[in-house]
């Protein structure tokens, strides 16, 4: 089975003190750690597990700048066989649609039975690339997948719906899956694989190979801003004791207890 | 049983180049394993003496099987850097440094315990492991009238991250600052430009993040022309001396050294009785690693009616780690695999009313564990006990 996993290098912002930069279109990144996008780590692991079970090859692809090669090397160390970086710097501002088109331009020429992506990226939270890529490639797909079983040429994909419902899809290969966190336990890399990965060549594809004129965005970023405080929101300040007392007062005033 | 191993000189060389060259000295005598506190836990065999041999053969974390890699990686990240092994090692092998070399390679490839990721990320972006705003770093001192260090004071007081932000540990910073003021020490704080010393991130192998801490603190200390530093944490105390090349001409003192000197000079006079049975826990970094055993005990013995007791056998250089080192404070070990429980049992057996510590990590670790084990022993920093004994 030939598998492709799409991964993204993202800044860790969940617990960081995030500030908007002077362009107003990006965040200050010089004090942020960068990692593989969280749900992509699960997508990668799912791809590795399938490769181990059915043999074949696993190719990882990332649309990113040069630093993304560090993330691709991590994927190589964990079990991918080949890595491709699509030069983000060649294609200007990217939205989910444009990123999906870049991936399609490369993947259409690669042999593939299954494609895995994360279900959402923790930098822009667009959650568009996987499903758009599947549509562009004309492939069956399942989003937000929490369990996959393969039986012959049929894939059983399970997705969580709202209200505790689980959807069970029976699909034929080739197909694309956007993977939810928690579906598996992403692995560590062994030192032997790390040494091997450090020496592997990463294929780099840019505007020489992909005609940039054909790749367009659906949306453009106007500006980033912190959400304004809503009319019914009250931000409490003071010491923990003062805030606690005030919260207690509000709860009583509103008759919530 | 793994079967016959494959020698891999490339892995060996990578580890040695990352700072693991002490591994070469080891001859697998096993004294490190006997000294390692993890082996005080029932049903846990931490075969520390095998690490160096496996490194010399390049056969560590070398399996291709997911479960084997996970088990090996967990073992590499188990060591909390207490240095009990080095103390016992006939050849002085620094096993925690050897393991740090392995960790450095694994961390670069995102192969380390998940619970550490958030801590490292917070430290890098905010300058402290709690992810608090640097603007609030001096809040603990705002009602105490402590000046910002501007070069006219003799000392910088460096409280460390937990005493700067944590509600309980702020009391330690306050007691320390009050003692220094009372003793007439000229000092100021750096406040929001201060950055975590980074000792813990270095131990887990996040070397790039550690270097950012070094660069930041070096820039700030040079900007204010700092010459003398007092630390609350033994971890800052040690790493500033051993891992900050630009600090070689800066005098770094742990607070117990300063307070001991103040006592000798008659600048502090404990007069109020402290009528309690107190057991002193030697923090690994202050004791075994920096050799400070007598000064805290002499400080406590100077307090009227304080009854100082020792943990039998496991005191001074044989003290058992609380488990907080090398980011152990943020690890989520199974309940039956916690070093702090072992140490709590030893402390409880002394019948002490108060556990005295001289390290913020130890204080937090014991206080939380005493609550969860319903142990009725008060945990106090040495500065808090001393402050309570001063006359008006």
PDB file of N, CA and C in Angstrom, chain B residues 66-120:
ATOM      1  N   UNK B  66       7.867  -0.070  17.830  1.00  0.00           N
ATOM      2  CA  UNK B  66       7.282   1.072  18.530  1.00  0.00           C
ATOM      3  C   UNK B  66       7.305   0.901  20.055  1.00  0.00           C
ATOM      4  N   UNK B  67       6.905  -0.273  20.538  1.00  0.00           N
ATOM      5  CA  UNK B  67       6.818  -0.487  21.987  1.00  0.00           C
ATOM      6  C   UNK B  67       8.203  -0.448  22.627  1.00  0.00           C
ATOM      7  N   UNK B  68       9.192  -1.034  21.952  1.00  0.00           N
ATOM      8  CA  UNK B  68      10.563  -1.026  22.492  1.00  0.00           C
ATOM      9  C   UNK B  68      11.114   0.393  22.534  1.00  0.00           C
ATOM     10  N   UNK B  69      10.842   1.164  21.488  1.00  0.00           N
ATOM     11  CA  UNK B  69      11.335   2.553  21.448  1.00  0.00           C
ATOM     12  C   UNK B  69      10.713   3.338  22.598  1.00  0.00           C
ATOM     13  N   UNK B  70       9.409   3.144  22.803  1.00  0.00           N
ATOM     14  CA  UNK B  70       8.717   3.873  23.873  1.00  0.00           C
ATOM     15  C   UNK B  70       9.289   3.508  25.240  1.00  0.00           C
ATOM     16  N   UNK B  71       9.532   2.201  25.441  1.00  0.00           N
ATOM     17  CA  UNK B  71      10.068   1.759  26.745  1.00  0.00           C
ATOM     18  C   UNK B  71      11.465   2.323  26.965  1.00  0.00           C
ATOM     19  N   UNK B  72      12.309   2.255  25.936  1.00  0.00           N
ATOM     20  CA  UNK B  72      13.680   2.780  26.060  1.00  0.00           C
ATOM     21  C   UNK B  72      13.669   4.283  26.310  1.00  0.00           C
ATOM     22  N   UNK B  73      12.805   4.994  25.569  1.00  0.00           N
ATOM     23  CA  UNK B  73      12.760   6.454  25.707  1.00  0.00           C
ATOM     24  C   UNK B  73      12.284   6.838  27.093  1.00  0.00           C
ATOM     25  N   UNK B  74      11.299   6.133  27.601  1.00  0.00           N
ATOM     26  CA  UNK B  74      10.823   6.422  28.955  1.00  0.00           C
ATOM     27  C   UNK B  74      11.943   6.239  29.979  1.00  0.00           C
ATOM     28  N   UNK B  75      12.762   5.214  29.785  1.00  0.00           N
ATOM     29  CA  UNK B  75      13.875   4.986  30.718  1.00  0.00           C
ATOM     30  C   UNK B  75      14.919   6.110  30.613  1.00  0.00           C
ATOM     31  N   UNK B  76      15.181   6.546  29.395  1.00  0.00           N
ATOM     32  CA  UNK B  76      16.159   7.635  29.211  1.00  0.00           C
ATOM     33  C   UNK B  76      15.672   8.915  29.905  1.00  0.00           C
ATOM     34  N   UNK B  77      14.366   9.125  29.907  1.00  0.00           N
ATOM     35  CA  UNK B  77      13.815  10.350  30.497  1.00  0.00           C
ATOM     36  C   UNK B  77      13.376  10.155  31.960  1.00  0.00           C
ATOM     37  N   UNK B  78      13.648   8.992  32.531  1.00  0.00           N
ATOM     38  CA  UNK B  78      13.258   8.776  33.927  1.00  0.00           C
ATOM     39  C   UNK B  78      14.190   9.503  34.902  1.00  0.00           C
ATOM     40  N   UNK B  79      15.473   9.526  34.599  1.00  0.00           N
ATOM     41  CA  UNK B  79      16.469  10.101  35.523  1.00  0.00           C
ATOM     42  C   UNK B  79      16.131  11.557  35.834  1.00  0.00           C
ATOM     43  N   UNK B  80      16.138  11.896  37.143  1.00  0.00           N
ATOM     44  CA  UNK B  80      15.787  13.251  37.552  1.00  0.00           C
ATOM     45  C   UNK B  80      17.040  14.053  37.949  1.00  0.00           C
ATOM     46  N   UNK B  81      18.203  13.493  37.643  1.00  0.00           N
ATOM     47  CA  UNK B  81      19.439  14.250  37.831  1.00  0.00           C
ATOM     48  C   UNK B  81      19.797  14.535  39.274  1.00  0.00           C
ATOM     49  N   UNK B  82      19.491  13.585  40.177  1.00  0.00           N
ATOM     50  CA  UNK B  82      19.759  13.842  41.602  1.00  0.00           C
ATOM     51  C   UNK B  82      21.224  13.664  41.943  1.00  0.00           C
ATOM     52  N   UNK B  83      21.957  12.948  41.071  1.00  0.00           N
ATOM     53  CA  UNK B  83      23.400  12.741  41.235  1.00  0.00           C
ATOM     54  C   UNK B  83      23.771  11.748  42.339  1.00  0.00           C
ATOM     55  N   UNK B  84      22.809  10.985  42.830  1.00  0.00           N
ATOM     56  CA  UNK B  84      23.157   9.937  43.805  1.00  0.00           C
ATOM     57  C   UNK B  84      24.146   8.965  43.179  1.00  0.00           C
ATOM     58  N   UNK B  85      23.974   8.688  41.894  1.00  0.00           N
ATOM     59  CA  UNK B  85      24.827   7.712  41.217  1.00  0.00           C
ATOM     60  C   UNK B  85      26.260   8.215  41.108  1.00  0.00           C
ATOM     61  N   UNK B  86      26.395   9.484  40.745  1.00  0.00           N
ATOM     62  CA  UNK B  86      27.753  10.019  40.587  1.00  0.00           C
ATOM     63  C   UNK B  86      28.490   9.998  41.930  1.00  0.00           C
ATOM     64  N   UNK B  87      27.726  10.258  42.982  1.00  0.00           N
ATOM     65  CA  UNK B  87      28.331  10.266  44.306  1.00  0.00           C
ATOM     66  C   UNK B  87      28.902   8.899  44.659  1.00  0.00           C
ATOM     67  N   UNK B  88      28.269   7.847  44.177  1.00  0.00           N
ATOM     68  CA  UNK B  88      28.706   6.495  44.499  1.00  0.00           C
ATOM     69  C   UNK B  88      29.670   5.916  43.463  1.00  0.00           C
ATOM     70  N   UNK B  89      29.694   6.503  42.289  1.00  0.00           N
ATOM     71  CA  UNK B  89      30.452   5.905  41.177  1.00  0.00           C
ATOM     72  C   UNK B  89      31.960   5.963  41.445  1.00  0.00           C
ATOM     73  N   UNK B  90      32.633   4.807  41.378  1.00  0.00           N
ATOM     74  CA  UNK B  90      34.079   4.808  41.629  1.00  0.00           C
ATOM     75  C   UNK B  90      34.865   5.617  40.599  1.00  0.00           C
ATOM     76  N   UNK B  91      34.249   5.858  39.443  1.00  0.00           N
ATOM     77  CA  UNK B  91      34.948   6.630  38.405  1.00  0.00           C
ATOM     78  C   UNK B  91      34.306   7.990  38.155  1.00  0.00           C
ATOM     79  N   UNK B  92      33.365   8.331  39.006  1.00  0.00           N
ATOM     80  CA  UNK B  92      32.762   9.673  38.914  1.00  0.00           C
ATOM     81  C   UNK B  92      31.983   9.915  37.635  1.00  0.00           C
ATOM     82  N   UNK B  93      31.385   8.871  37.081  1.00  0.00           N
ATOM     83  CA  UNK B  93      30.605   9.059  35.846  1.00  0.00           C
ATOM     84  C   UNK B  93      29.385   9.937  36.146  1.00  0.00           C
ATOM     85  N   UNK B  94      29.223  10.959  35.342  1.00  0.00           N
ATOM     86  CA  UNK B  94      28.064  11.846  35.492  1.00  0.00           C
ATOM     87  C   UNK B  94      26.944  11.305  34.605  1.00  0.00           C
ATOM     88  N   UNK B  95      26.202  10.355  35.140  1.00  0.00           N
ATOM     89  CA  UNK B  95      25.195   9.665  34.325  1.00  0.00           C
ATOM     90  C   UNK B  95      24.091  10.605  33.861  1.00  0.00           C
ATOM     91  N   UNK B  96      23.741  11.586  34.681  1.00  0.00           N
ATOM     92  CA  UNK B  96      22.664  12.484  34.237  1.00  0.00           C
ATOM     93  C   UNK B  96      23.122  13.309  33.040  1.00  0.00           C
ATOM     94  N   UNK B  97      24.412  13.638  32.965  1.00  0.00           N
ATOM     95  CA  UNK B  97      24.932  14.331  31.779  1.00  0.00           C
ATOM     96  C   UNK B  97      24.958  13.398  30.569  1.00  0.00           C
ATOM     97  N   UNK B  98      25.300  12.141  30.823  1.00  0.00           N
ATOM     98  CA  UNK B  98      25.328  11.154  29.724  1.00  0.00           C
ATOM     99  C   UNK B  98      23.924  11.010  29.140  1.00  0.00           C
ATOM    100  N   UNK B  99      22.947  10.892  30.026  1.00  0.00           N
ATOM    101  CA  UNK B  99      21.569  10.737  29.542  1.00  0.00           C
ATOM    102  C   UNK B  99      21.072  12.023  28.888  1.00  0.00           C
ATOM    103  N   UNK B 100      21.546  13.149  29.376  1.00  0.00           N
ATOM    104  CA  UNK B 100      21.156  14.415  28.742  1.00  0.00           C
ATOM    105  C   UNK B 100      21.621  14.449  27.281  1.00  0.00           C
ATOM    106  N   UNK B 101      22.788  13.869  27.030  1.00  0.00           N
ATOM    107  CA  UNK B 101      23.300  13.835  25.654  1.00  0.00           C
ATOM    108  C   UNK B 101      22.362  13.031  24.751  1.00  0.00           C
ATOM    109  N   UNK B 102      21.854  11.920  25.290  1.00  0.00           N
ATOM    110  CA  UNK B 102      20.901  11.116  24.504  1.00  0.00           C
ATOM    111  C   UNK B 102      19.618  11.916  24.302  1.00  0.00           C
ATOM    112  N   UNK B 103      19.169  12.564  25.380  1.00  0.00           N
ATOM    113  CA  UNK B 103      17.923  13.334  25.305  1.00  0.00           C
ATOM    114  C   UNK B 103      18.020  14.453  24.271  1.00  0.00           C
ATOM    115  N   UNK B 104      19.173  15.080  24.181  1.00  0.00           N
ATOM    116  CA  UNK B 104      19.312  16.196  23.233  1.00  0.00           C
ATOM    117  C   UNK B 104      18.982  15.745  21.813  1.00  0.00           C
ATOM    118  N   UNK B 105      19.441  14.556  21.466  1.00  0.00           N
ATOM    119  CA  UNK B 105      19.172  14.051  20.109  1.00  0.00           C
ATOM    120  C   UNK B 105      17.683  13.739  19.962  1.00  0.00           C
ATOM    121  N   UNK B 106      17.104  13.111  20.997  1.00  0.00           N
ATOM    122  CA  UNK B 106      15.691  12.727  20.915  1.00  0.00           C
ATOM    123  C   UNK B 106      14.778  13.950  20.904  1.00  0.00           C
ATOM    124  N   UNK B 107      15.114  14.950  21.700  1.00  0.00           N
ATOM    125  CA  UNK B 107      14.266  16.156  21.753  1.00  0.00           C
ATOM    126  C   UNK B 107      14.238  16.847  20.385  1.00  0.00           C
ATOM    127  N   UNK B 108      15.374  16.866  19.718  1.00  0.00           N
ATOM    128  CA  UNK B 108      15.415  17.485  18.386  1.00  0.00           C
ATOM    129  C   UNK B 108      14.493  16.771  17.401  1.00  0.00           C
ATOM    130  N   UNK B 109      14.191  15.518  17.703  1.00  0.00           N
ATOM    131  CA  UNK B 109      13.311  14.749  16.819  1.00  0.00           C
ATOM    132  C   UNK B 109      11.955  14.478  17.470  1.00  0.00           C
ATOM    133  N   UNK B 110      11.564  15.407  18.343  1.00  0.00           N
ATOM    134  CA  UNK B 110      10.213  15.374  18.899  1.00  0.00           C
ATOM    135  C   UNK B 110       9.909  14.042  19.584  1.00  0.00           C
ATOM    136  N   UNK B 111      10.926  13.435  20.172  1.00  0.00           N
ATOM    137  CA  UNK B 111      10.733  12.121  20.792  1.00  0.00           C
ATOM    138  C   UNK B 111      11.013  12.215  22.286  1.00  0.00           C
ATOM    139  N   UNK B 112      10.090  12.815  23.001  1.00  0.00           N
ATOM    140  CA  UNK B 112      10.239  12.960  24.449  1.00  0.00           C
ATOM    141  C   UNK B 112       8.857  13.037  25.075  1.00  0.00           C
ATOM    142  N   UNK B 113       8.771  12.832  26.410  1.00  0.00           N
ATOM    143  CA  UNK B 113       7.449  12.732  27.038  1.00  0.00           C
ATOM    144  C   UNK B 113       6.555  13.938  26.750  1.00  0.00           C
ATOM    145  N   UNK B 114       5.324  13.647  26.372  1.00  0.00           N
ATOM    146  CA  UNK B 114       4.404  14.697  25.917  1.00  0.00           C
ATOM    147  C   UNK B 114       4.136  15.745  26.994  1.00  0.00           C
ATOM    148  N   UNK B 115       4.140  15.326  28.273  1.00  0.00           N
ATOM    149  CA  UNK B 115       3.788  16.302  29.314  1.00  0.00           C
ATOM    150  C   UNK B 115       4.841  17.395  29.465  1.00  0.00           C
ATOM    151  N   UNK B 116       6.009  17.197  28.863  1.00  0.00           N
ATOM    152  CA  UNK B 116       7.049  18.225  28.970  1.00  0.00           C
ATOM    153  C   UNK B 116       6.938  19.283  27.878  1.00  0.00           C
ATOM    154  N   UNK B 117       6.194  18.967  26.820  1.00  0.00           N
ATOM    155  CA  UNK B 117       6.171  19.879  25.667  1.00  0.00           C
ATOM    156  C   UNK B 117       5.620  21.241  26.020  1.00  0.00           C
ATOM    157  N   UNK B 118       4.495  21.257  26.741  1.00  0.00           N
ATOM    158  CA  UNK B 118       3.875  22.532  27.105  1.00  0.00           C
ATOM    159  C   UNK B 118       4.787  23.361  27.997  1.00  0.00           C
ATOM    160  N   UNK B 119       5.482  22.684  28.919  1.00  0.00           N
ATOM    161  CA  UNK B 119       6.358  23.407  29.855  1.00  0.00           C
ATOM    162  C   UNK B 119       7.495  24.082  29.091  1.00  0.00           C
ATOM    163  N   UNK B 120       8.098  23.324  28.179  1.00  0.00           N
ATOM    164  CA  UNK B 120       9.221  23.860  27.408  1.00  0.00           C
ATOM    165  C   UNK B 120       8.740  25.017  26.528  1.00  0.00           C
TER     166      UNK B 120
END
